[in-house]
Short mmCIF file of C-alpha atoms and ligand atoms in Angstrom, two decimals:
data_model
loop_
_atom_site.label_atom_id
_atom_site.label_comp_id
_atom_site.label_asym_id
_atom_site.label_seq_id
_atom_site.Cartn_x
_atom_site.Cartn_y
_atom_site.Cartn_z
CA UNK A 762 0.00 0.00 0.00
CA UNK A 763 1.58 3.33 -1.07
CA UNK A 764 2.11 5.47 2.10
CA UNK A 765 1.73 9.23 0.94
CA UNK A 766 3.58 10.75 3.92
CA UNK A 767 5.69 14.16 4.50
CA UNK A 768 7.90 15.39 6.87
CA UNK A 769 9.43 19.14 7.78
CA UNK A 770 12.44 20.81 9.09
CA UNK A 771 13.20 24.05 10.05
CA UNK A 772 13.34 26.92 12.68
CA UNK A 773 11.36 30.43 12.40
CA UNK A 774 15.01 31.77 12.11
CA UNK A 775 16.98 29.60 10.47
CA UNK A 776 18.33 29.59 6.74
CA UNK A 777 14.98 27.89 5.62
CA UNK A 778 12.08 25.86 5.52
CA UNK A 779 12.16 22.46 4.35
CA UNK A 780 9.47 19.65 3.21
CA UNK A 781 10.00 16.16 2.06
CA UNK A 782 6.98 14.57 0.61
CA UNK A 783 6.82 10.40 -0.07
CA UNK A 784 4.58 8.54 -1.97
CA UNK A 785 3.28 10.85 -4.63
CA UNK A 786 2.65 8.77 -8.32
CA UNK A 787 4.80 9.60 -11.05
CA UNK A 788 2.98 11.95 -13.58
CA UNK A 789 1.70 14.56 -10.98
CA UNK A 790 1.96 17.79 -12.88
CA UNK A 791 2.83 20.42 -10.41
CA UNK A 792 1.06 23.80 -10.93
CA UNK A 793 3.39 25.99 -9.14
CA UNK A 794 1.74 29.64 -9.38
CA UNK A 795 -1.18 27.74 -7.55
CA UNK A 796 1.25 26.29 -4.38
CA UNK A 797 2.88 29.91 -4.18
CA UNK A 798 -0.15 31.29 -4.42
CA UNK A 799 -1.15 29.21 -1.11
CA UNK A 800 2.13 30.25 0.46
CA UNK A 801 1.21 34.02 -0.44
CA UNK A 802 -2.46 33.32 0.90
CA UNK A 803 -1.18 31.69 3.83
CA UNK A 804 1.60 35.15 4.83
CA UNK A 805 -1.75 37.62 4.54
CA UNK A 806 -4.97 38.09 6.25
CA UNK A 807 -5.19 41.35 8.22
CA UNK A 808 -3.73 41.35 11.76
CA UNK A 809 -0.43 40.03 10.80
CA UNK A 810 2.99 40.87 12.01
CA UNK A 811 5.93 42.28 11.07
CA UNK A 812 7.64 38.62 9.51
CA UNK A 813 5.00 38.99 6.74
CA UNK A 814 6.68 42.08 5.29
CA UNK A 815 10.03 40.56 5.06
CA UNK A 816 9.51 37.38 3.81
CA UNK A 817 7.90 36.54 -0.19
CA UNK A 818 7.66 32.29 0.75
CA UNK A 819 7.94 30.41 -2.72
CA UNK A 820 9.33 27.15 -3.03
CA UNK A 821 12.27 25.88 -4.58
CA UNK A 822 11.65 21.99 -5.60
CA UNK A 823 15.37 19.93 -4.79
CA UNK A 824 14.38 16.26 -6.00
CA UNK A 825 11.37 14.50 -7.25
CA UNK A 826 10.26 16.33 -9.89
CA UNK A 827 11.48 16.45 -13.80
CA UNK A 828 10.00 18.55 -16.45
CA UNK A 829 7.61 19.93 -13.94
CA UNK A 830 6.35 16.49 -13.58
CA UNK A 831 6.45 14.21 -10.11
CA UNK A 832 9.08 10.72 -11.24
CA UNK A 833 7.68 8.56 -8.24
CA UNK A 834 11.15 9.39 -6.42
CA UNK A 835 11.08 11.43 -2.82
CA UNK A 836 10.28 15.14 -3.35
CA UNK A 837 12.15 17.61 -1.26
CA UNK A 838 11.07 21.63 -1.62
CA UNK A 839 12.65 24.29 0.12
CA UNK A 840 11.01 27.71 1.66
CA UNK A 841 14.10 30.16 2.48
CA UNK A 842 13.85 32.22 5.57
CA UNK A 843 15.06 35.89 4.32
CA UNK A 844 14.84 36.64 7.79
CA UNK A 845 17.88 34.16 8.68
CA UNK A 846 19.74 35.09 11.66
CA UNK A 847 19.26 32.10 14.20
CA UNK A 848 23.03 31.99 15.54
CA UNK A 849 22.90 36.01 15.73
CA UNK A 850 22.81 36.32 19.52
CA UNK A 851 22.30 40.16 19.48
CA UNK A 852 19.49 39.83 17.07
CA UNK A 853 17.99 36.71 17.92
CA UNK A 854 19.22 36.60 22.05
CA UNK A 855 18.05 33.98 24.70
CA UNK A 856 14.00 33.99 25.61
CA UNK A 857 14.25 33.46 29.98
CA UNK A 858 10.66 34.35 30.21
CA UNK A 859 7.98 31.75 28.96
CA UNK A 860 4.79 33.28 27.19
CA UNK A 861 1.71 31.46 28.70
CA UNK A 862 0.12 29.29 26.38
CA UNK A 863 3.39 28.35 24.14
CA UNK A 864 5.61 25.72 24.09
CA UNK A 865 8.42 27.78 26.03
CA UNK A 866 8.04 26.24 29.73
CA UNK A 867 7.16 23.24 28.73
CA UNK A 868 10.11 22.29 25.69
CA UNK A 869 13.05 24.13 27.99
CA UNK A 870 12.14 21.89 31.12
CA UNK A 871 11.86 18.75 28.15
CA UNK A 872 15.27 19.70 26.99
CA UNK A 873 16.87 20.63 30.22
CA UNK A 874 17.72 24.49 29.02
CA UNK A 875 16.29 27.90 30.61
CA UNK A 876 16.60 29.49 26.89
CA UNK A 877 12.72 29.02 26.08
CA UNK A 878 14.83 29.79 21.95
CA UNK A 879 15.66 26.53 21.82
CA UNK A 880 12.13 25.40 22.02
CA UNK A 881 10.42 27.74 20.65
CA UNK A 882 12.02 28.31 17.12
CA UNK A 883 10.93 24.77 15.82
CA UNK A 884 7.17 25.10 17.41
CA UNK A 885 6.86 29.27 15.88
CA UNK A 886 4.14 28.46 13.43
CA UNK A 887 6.57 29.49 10.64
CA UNK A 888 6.77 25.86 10.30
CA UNK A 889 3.21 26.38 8.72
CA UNK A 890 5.17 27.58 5.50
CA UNK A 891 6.57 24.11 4.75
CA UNK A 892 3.32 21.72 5.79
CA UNK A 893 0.81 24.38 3.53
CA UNK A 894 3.35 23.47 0.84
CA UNK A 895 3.08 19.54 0.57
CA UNK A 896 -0.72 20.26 0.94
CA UNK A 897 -0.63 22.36 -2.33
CA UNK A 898 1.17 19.87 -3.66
CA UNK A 899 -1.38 16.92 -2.69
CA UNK A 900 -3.86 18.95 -4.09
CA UNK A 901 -1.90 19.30 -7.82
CA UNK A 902 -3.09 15.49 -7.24
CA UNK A 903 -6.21 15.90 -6.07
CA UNK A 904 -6.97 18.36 -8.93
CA UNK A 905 -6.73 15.37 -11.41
CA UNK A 906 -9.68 13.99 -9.59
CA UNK A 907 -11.94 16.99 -9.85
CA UNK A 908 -11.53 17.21 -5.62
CA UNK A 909 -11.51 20.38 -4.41
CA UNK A 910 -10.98 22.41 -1.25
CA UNK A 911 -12.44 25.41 0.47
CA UNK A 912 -10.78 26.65 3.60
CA UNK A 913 -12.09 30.00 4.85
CA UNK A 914 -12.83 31.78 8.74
CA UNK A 915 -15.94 31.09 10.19
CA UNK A 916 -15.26 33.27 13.29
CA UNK A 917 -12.95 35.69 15.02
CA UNK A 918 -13.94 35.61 19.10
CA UNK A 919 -17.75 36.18 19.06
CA UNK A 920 -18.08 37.73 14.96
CA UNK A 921 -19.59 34.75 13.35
CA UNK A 922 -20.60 33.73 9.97
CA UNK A 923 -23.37 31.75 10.28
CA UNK A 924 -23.93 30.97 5.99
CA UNK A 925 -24.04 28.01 4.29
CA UNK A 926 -21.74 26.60 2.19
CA UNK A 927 -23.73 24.73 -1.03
CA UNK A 928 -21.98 21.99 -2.16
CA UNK A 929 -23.36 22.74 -5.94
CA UNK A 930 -22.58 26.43 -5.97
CA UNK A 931 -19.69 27.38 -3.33
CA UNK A 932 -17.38 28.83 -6.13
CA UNK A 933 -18.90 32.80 -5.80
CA UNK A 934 -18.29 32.11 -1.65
CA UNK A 935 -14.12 31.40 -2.59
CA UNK A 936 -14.27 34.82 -4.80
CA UNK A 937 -16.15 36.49 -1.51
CA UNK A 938 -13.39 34.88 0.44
CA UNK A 939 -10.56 36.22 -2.10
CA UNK A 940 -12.00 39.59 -1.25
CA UNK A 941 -12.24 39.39 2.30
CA UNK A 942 -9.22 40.98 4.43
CA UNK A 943 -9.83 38.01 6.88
CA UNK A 944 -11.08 35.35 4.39
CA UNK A 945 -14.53 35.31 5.68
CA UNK A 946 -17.15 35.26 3.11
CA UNK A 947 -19.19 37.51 4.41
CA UNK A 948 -18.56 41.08 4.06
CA UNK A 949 -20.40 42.29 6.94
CA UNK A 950 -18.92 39.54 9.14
CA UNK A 951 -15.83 40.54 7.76
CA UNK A 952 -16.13 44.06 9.13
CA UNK A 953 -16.85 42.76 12.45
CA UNK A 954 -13.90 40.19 12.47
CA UNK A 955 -11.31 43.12 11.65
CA UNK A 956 -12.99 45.64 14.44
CA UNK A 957 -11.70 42.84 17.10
CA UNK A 958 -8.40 42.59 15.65
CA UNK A 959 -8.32 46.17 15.87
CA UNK A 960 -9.12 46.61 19.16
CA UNK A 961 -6.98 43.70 20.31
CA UNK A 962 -4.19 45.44 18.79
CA UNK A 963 -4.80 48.93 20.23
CA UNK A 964 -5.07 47.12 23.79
CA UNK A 965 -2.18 44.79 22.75
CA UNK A 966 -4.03 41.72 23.29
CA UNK A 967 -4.39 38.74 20.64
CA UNK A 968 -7.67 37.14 19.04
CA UNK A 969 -8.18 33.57 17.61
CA UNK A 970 -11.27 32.13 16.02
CA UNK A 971 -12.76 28.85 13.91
CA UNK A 972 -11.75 28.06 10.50
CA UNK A 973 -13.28 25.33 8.39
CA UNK A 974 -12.76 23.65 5.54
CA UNK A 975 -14.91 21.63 3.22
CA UNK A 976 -13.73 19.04 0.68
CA UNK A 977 -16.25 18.46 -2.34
CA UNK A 978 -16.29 15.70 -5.06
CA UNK A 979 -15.11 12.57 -3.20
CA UNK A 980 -15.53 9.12 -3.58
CA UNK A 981 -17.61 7.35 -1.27
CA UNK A 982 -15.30 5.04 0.99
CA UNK A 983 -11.99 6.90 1.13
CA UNK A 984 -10.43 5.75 5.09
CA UNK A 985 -12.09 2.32 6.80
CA UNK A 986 -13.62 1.36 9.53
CA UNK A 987 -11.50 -1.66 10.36
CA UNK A 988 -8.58 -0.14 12.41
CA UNK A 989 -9.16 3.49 14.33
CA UNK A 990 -5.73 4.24 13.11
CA UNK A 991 -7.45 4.22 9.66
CA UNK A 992 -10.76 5.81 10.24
CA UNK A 993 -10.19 9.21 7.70
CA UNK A 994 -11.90 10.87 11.18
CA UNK A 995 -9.24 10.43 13.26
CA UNK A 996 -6.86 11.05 11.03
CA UNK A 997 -8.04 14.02 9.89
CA UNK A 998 -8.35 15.56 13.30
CA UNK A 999 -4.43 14.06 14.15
CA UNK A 1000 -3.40 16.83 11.55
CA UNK A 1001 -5.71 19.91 12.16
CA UNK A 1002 -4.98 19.55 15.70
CA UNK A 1003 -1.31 19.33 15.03
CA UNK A 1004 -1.76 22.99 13.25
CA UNK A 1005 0.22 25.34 16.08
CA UNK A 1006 -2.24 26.98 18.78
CA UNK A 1007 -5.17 24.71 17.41
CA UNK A 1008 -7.21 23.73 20.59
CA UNK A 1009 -10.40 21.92 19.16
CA UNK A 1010 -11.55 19.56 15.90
CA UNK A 1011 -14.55 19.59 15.16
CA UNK A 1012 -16.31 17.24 12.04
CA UNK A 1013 -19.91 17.74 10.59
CA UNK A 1014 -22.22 19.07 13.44
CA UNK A 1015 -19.43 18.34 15.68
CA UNK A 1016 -20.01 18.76 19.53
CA UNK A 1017 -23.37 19.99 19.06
CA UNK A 1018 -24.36 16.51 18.25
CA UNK A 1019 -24.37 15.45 21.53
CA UNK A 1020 -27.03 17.82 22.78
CA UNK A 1021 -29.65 16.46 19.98
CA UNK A 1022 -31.47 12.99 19.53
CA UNK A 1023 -30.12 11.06 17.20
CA UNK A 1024 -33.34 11.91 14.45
CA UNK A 1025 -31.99 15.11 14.37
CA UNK A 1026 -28.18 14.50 13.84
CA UNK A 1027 -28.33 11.81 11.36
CA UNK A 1028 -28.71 12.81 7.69
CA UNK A 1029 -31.40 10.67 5.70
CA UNK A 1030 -30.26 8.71 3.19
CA UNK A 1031 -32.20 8.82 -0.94
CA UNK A 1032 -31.25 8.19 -4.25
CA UNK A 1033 -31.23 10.04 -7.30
CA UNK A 1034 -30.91 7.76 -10.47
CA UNK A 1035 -30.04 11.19 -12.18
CA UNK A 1036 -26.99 11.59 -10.50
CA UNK A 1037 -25.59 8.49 -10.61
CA UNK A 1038 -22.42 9.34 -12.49
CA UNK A 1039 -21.37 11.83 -10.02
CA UNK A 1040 -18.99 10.54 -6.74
CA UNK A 1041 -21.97 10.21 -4.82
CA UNK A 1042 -23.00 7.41 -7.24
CA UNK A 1043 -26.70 8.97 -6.70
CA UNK A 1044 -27.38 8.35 -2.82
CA UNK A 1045 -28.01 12.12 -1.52
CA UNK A 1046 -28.54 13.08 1.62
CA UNK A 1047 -31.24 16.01 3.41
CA UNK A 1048 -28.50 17.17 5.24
CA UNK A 1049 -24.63 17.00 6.12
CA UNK A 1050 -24.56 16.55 10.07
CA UNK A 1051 -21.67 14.00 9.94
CA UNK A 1052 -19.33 15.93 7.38
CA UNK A 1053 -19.54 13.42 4.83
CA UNK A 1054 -17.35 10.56 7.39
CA UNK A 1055 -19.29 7.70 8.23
CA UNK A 1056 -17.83 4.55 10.03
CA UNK A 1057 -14.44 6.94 9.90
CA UNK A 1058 -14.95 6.84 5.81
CA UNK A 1059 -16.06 9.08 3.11
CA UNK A 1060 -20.26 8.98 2.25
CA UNK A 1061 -19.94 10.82 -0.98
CA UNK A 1062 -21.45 13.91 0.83
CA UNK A 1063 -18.28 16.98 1.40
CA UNK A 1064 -16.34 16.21 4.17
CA UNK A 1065 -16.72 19.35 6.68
CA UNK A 1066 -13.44 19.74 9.31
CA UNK A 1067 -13.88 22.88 11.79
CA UNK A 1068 -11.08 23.98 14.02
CA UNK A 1069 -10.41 25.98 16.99
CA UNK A 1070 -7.61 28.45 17.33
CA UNK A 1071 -6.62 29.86 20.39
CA UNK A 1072 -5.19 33.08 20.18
CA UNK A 1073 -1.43 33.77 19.78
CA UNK A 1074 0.23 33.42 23.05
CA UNK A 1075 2.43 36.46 22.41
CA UNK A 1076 1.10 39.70 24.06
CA UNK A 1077 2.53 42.95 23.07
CA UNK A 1078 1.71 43.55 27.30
CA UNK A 1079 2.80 40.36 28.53
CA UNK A 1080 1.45 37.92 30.79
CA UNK A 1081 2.09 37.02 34.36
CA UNK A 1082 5.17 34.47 34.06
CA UNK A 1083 8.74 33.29 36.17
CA UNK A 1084 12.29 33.82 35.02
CA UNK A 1085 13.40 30.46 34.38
CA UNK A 1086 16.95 31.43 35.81
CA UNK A 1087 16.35 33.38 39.29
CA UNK A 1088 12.46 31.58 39.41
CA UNK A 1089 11.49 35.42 40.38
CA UNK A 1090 7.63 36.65 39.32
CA UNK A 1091 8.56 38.47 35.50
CA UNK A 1092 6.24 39.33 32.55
CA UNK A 1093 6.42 36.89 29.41
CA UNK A 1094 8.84 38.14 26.92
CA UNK A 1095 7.72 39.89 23.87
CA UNK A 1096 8.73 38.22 20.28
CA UNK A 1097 7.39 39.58 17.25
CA UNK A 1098 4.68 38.08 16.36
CA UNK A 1099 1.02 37.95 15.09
CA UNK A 1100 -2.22 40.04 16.61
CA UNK A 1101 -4.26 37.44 14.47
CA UNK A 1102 -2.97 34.59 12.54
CA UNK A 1103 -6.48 32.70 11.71
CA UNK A 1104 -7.02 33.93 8.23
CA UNK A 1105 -3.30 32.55 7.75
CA UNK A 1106 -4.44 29.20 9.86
CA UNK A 1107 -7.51 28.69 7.23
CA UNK A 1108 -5.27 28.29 4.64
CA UNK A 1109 -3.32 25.76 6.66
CA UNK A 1110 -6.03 23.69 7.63
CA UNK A 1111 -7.21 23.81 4.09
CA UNK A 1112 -4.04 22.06 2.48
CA UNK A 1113 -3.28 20.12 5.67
CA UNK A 1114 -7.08 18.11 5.33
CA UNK A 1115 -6.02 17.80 1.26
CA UNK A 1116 -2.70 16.22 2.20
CA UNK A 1117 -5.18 13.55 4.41
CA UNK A 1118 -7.34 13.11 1.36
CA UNK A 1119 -5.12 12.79 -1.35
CA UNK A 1120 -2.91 10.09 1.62
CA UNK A 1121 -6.51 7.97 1.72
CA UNK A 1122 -7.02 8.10 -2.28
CA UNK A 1123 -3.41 6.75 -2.69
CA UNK A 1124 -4.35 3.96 -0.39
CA UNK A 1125 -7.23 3.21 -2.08
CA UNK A 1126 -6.35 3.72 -5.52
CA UNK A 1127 -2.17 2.93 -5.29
CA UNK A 1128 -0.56 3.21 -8.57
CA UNK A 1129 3.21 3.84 -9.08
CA UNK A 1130 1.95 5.89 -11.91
CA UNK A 1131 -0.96 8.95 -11.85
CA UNK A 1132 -2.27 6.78 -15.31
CA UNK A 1133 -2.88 3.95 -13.24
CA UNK A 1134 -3.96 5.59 -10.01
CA UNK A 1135 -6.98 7.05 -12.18
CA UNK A 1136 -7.40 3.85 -13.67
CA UNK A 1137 -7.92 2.25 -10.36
CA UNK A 1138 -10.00 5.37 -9.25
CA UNK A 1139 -12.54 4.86 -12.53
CA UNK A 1140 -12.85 1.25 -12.36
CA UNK A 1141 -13.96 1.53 -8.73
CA UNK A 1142 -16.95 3.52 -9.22
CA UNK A 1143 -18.12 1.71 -12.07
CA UNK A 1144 -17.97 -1.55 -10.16
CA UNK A 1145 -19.56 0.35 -7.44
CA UNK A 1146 -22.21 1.73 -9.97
CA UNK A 1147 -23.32 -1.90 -10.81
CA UNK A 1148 -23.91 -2.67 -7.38
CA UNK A 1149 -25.12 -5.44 -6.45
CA UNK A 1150 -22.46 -6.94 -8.52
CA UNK A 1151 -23.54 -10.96 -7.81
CA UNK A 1152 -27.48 -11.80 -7.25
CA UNK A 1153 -27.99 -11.26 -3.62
CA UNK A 1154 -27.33 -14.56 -1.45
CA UNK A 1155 -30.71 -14.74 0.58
CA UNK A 1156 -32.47 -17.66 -0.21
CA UNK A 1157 -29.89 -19.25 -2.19
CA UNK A 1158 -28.61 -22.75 -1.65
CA UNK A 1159 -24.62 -22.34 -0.25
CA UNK A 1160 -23.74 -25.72 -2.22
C1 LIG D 2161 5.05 33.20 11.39
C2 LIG D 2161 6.27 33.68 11.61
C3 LIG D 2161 6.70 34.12 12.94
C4 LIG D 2161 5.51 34.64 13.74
C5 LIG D 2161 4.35 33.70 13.76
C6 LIG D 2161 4.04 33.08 12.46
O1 LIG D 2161 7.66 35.04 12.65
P1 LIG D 2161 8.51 35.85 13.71
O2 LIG D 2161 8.52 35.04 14.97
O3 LIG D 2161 9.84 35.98 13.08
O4 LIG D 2161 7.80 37.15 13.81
O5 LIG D 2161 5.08 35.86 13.22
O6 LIG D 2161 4.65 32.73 14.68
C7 LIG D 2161 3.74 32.41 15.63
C8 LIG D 2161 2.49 32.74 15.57
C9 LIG D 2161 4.20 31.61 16.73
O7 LIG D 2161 3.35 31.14 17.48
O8 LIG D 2161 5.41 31.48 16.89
C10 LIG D 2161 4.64 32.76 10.05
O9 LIG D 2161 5.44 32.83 9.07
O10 LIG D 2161 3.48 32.33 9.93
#
């Protein structure tokens, strides 16, 4: 079974970002205006620091790729860090004073240091950079397969969009999104959203919010129910949760599930011989409570992934911490950093869930090559078209 797997490396600071993806077919065209694109999408969204003016993130592919197509072998990219001065103690000195809410306290005690740098250069969500990359790059995959993604902000602290996303007609929402300063796509929500930031900033405080993403176009039966390390669930919560300052996952109707009865959380299942040649092979749905994952597997409805960001643990003011050297009462330190990095963290989540997907259609489908992967792909749903594909055993004598 082809594992589609990736891997970073890098610090905030250091000469650059780097991502090594495995398990991509050969034949892959790679569209690259559309990953820098991501990376560009992925530096904006109003509220963001200084970092964002220095750096222009494009990658730079080292291996994998020949005539702008993927060979099968082990793709490396690289991100460079303009801002590159990690060994630069007067620029980039010692951090004694955790920030609440980061990984300082926590990583320096892990690695037996009281410089919270050490620690907190690797968990800086510059990292962000590299992991939105191999999801662009999944998606150059996904694209072959007509599956698409929509990431966008569904709240910043109590400004909430509360609008539907149509599966048939979500295209005008992206261009809303495109012209949204916080890629909300809502303009009046919008408004709202950037007032908080605002006023976070002015009292040099930090916001965070809920981002979403929904996937359309799949297959029914991408993940499996056999082993919970499989369920497509589980995994896709594993990977928004491991976006930095992420707090909550939430799928479908998510936690408010548990406060209905079950006739009104589970979505009604029909069939529509018209659309039998679409993913859904014809079975529709009223509704989308379970965010098209059933039994930890696809439905054929879009899969809907909501997550929680808490807000960025850097204060301007500083929070009530220790210095990790005398153990005496001091502020947090102040790093540069972000009065609002959710519009940045829907674009994350967004590639992030495609890098899941396209990792459960190369375990379903396989294929050294992309020819055969679609191959695979096609002669699935017409066997799953035909279904029943044997007369049905009841009532037949098991000779
Ligand atoms: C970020 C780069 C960082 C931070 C931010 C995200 O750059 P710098 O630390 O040089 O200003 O702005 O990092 C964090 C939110 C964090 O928690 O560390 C980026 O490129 O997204």
């Amino acid at each position: 079974m082809p594992d589609l797997t990736y891997h970073t490396a890098g610090e905030s600071h250091g000469p650059a970002l780097i991502t090594l993806i495995q398990g991509l077919p050969a034949g892959v065209e790679l569209d690259l205006d559309f990953i820098n694109t991501e990376l560009l999408r992925r530096q904006g969204g109003y509220g963001r620091g200084g970092r964002q003016r220095i750096e222009t993130d494009s990658i730079e592919i080292l291996s994998g790729v020949r005539r702008g197509k993927t060979i099968g072998s082990p793709l490396a990219l690289r991100i460079a860090n303009k801002d590159s001065r990690l060994d630069d103690l007067s620029r980039t000195p010692p951090v004694y004073r955790p920030r609440p809410g980061h990984a300082d306290l926590a990583g320096s005690v892990k690695w037996l240091t009281t410089d919270c740098r050490e620690t907190l250069e690797r968990a800086s969500a510059r990292e962000t950079a590299a992991r939105t990359a191999a999801g662009a790059i999944a998606r150059c995959l996904l694209r072959v397969f007509d599956i698409e993604v929509f990431g966008f902000v569904r709240s910043i602290r109590d400004a909430h969009w509360d609008g539907d996303v149509p599966a048939d007609d979500w295209l005008p929402l992206r261009d809303k999104r495109d012209a949204s300063e916080v890629y909300c796509p809502c303009e009046k929500t919008s408004a709202a959203m950037i007032e908080h930031i605002r006023q976070a900033k002015v009292d040099k405080d930090t916001v965070g919010g809920l981002v979403e993403a929904h996937v359309f176009h799949l297959p029914i039966g991408l993940g499996s129910s056999m082993d919970w390390r499989d369920k497509l669930d589980s995994r896709l919560a594993g990977a928004v949760m491991g976006i930095q300052a992420f707090k909550a996952v939430e799928i479908g109707l998510g936690k408010e599930c548990a406060a209905r009865p079950g006739s009104q959380v589970h979505d009604p299942i029909r069939f529509d011989r018209d659309l039998t040649e679409t993913p859904s092979l014809g079975f529709t749905r009223d509704s989308n409570n379970a965010g098209g994952l059933e039994g930890g597997m696809t439905n054929g409805m879009p899969v809907v992934v909501r997550g929680a960001m808490k807000p960025i643990s850097t204060l301007l003011r500083g929070l009530p911490s220790v210095n990790l050297n005398t153990k005496d009462p001091e502020d947090s330190q102040y790093e540069r950093s972000d009065v609002c990095a959710v519009s940045a963290a829907s674009v994350v989540m967004e590639n992030v869930v495609a890098f899941e997907i396209a990792r459960a259609m190369r375990e379903k489908f396989a294929g050294d090559s992309l020819l055969e992967m679609y191959e695979n792909h096609q002669s699935f749903l017409e066997k799953a078209r035909q279904l029943p594909l044997e007369p049905p055993l009841e009532g037949k004598e098991l000779a």
